[in-house]
PDB file of C-alpha atoms in Angstrom:
ATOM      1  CA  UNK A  24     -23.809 102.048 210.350  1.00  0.00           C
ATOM      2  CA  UNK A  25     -26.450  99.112 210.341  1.00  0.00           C
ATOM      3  CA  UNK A  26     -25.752  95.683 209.797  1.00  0.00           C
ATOM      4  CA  UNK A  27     -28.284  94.120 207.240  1.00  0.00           C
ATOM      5  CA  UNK A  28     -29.500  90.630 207.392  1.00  0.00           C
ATOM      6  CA  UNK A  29     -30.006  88.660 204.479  1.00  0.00           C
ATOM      7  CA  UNK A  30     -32.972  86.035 204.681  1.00  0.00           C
ATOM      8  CA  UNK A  31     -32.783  82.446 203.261  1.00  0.00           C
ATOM      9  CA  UNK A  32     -34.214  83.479 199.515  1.00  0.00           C
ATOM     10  CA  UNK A  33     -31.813  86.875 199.978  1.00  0.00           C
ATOM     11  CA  UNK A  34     -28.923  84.616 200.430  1.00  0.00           C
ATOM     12  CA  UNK A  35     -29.806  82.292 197.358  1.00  0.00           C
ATOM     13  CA  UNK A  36     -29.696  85.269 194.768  1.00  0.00           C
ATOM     14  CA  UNK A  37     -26.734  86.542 196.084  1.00  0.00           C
ATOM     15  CA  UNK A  38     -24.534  83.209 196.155  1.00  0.00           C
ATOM     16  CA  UNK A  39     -26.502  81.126 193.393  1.00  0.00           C
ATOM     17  CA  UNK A  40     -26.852  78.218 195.474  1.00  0.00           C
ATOM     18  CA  UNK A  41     -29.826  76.650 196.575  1.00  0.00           C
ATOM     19  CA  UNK A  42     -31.443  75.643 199.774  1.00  0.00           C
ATOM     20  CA  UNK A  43     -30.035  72.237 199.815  1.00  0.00           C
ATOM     21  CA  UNK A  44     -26.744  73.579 198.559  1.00  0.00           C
ATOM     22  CA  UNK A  45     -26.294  75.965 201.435  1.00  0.00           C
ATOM     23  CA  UNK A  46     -27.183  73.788 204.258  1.00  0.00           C
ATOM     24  CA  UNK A  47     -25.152  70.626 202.830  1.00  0.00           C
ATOM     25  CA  UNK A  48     -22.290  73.478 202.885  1.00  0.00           C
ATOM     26  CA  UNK A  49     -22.973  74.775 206.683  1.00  0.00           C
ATOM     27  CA  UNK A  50     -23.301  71.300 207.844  1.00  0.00           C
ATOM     28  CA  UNK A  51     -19.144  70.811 205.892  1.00  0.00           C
ATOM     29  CA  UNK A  52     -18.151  73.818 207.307  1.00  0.00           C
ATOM     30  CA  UNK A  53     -18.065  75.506 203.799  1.00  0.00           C
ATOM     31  CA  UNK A  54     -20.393  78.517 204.364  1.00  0.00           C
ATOM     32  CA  UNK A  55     -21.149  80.582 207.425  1.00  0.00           C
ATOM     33  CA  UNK A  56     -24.348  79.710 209.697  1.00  0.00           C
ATOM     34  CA  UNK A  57     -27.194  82.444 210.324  1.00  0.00           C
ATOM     35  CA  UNK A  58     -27.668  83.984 213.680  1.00  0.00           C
ATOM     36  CA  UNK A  59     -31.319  84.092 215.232  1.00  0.00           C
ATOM     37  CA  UNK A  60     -32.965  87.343 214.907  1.00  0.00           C
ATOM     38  CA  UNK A  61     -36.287  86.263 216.399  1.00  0.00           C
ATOM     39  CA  UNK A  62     -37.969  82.713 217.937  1.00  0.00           C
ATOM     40  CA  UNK A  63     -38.125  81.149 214.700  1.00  0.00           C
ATOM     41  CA  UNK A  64     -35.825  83.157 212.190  1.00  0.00           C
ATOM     42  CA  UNK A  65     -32.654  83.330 211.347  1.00  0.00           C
ATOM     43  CA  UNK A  66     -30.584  85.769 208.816  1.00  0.00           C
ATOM     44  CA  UNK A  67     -26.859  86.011 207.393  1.00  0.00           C
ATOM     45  CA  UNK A  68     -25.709  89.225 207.986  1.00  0.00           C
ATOM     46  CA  UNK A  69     -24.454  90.833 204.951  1.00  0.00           C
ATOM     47  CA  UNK A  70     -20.895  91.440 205.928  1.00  0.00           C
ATOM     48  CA  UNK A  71     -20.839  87.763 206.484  1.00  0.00           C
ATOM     49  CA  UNK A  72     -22.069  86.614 203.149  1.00  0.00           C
ATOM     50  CA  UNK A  73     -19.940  89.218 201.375  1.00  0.00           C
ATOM     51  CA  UNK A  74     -16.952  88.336 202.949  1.00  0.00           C
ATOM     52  CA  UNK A  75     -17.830  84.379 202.016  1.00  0.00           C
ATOM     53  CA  UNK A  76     -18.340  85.270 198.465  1.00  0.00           C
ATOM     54  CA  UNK A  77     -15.445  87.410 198.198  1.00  0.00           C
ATOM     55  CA  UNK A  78     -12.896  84.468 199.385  1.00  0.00           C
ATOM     56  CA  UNK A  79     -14.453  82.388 196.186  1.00  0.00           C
ATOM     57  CA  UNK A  80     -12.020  81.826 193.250  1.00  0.00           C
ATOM     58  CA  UNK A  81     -13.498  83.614 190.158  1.00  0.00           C
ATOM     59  CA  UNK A  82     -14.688  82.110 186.867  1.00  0.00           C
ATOM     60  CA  UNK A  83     -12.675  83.027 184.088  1.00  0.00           C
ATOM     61  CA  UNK A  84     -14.938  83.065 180.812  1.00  0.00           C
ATOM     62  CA  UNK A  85     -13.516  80.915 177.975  1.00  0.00           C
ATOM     63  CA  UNK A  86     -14.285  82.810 174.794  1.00  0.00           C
ATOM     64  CA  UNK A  87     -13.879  81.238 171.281  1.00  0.00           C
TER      65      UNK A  87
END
């Protein structure tokens, strides 16, 4: 099977965060860096991002 590869904007809907958010985090270690996939682009791959966003504690709603 192919690996997809999620652009910037991709990456944003999927994790919530924005552009600052995600490089402040890549620069602390705290989310994955993209791989090149041409001179001047890079992409996450999906698996990657996934597996990130799996590893994240969930919200538990407060109802009332």
């Amino acid at each position: 099977m192919t690996e997809h590869h999620l652009r910037r904007p991709a990456v944003e809907a999927a994790t919530g965060l924005s552009r600052s958010s995600l490089y402040a985090m890549m620069d602390a270690g705290e989310f994955p860096r993209p791989i090149r996939i041409g001179k001047r682009a890079v992409a996450w791959p999906e698996s990657t991002v996934n597996a990130w966003l799996s590893q994240r504690p969930i919200a538990i709603p407060v109802v009332g």
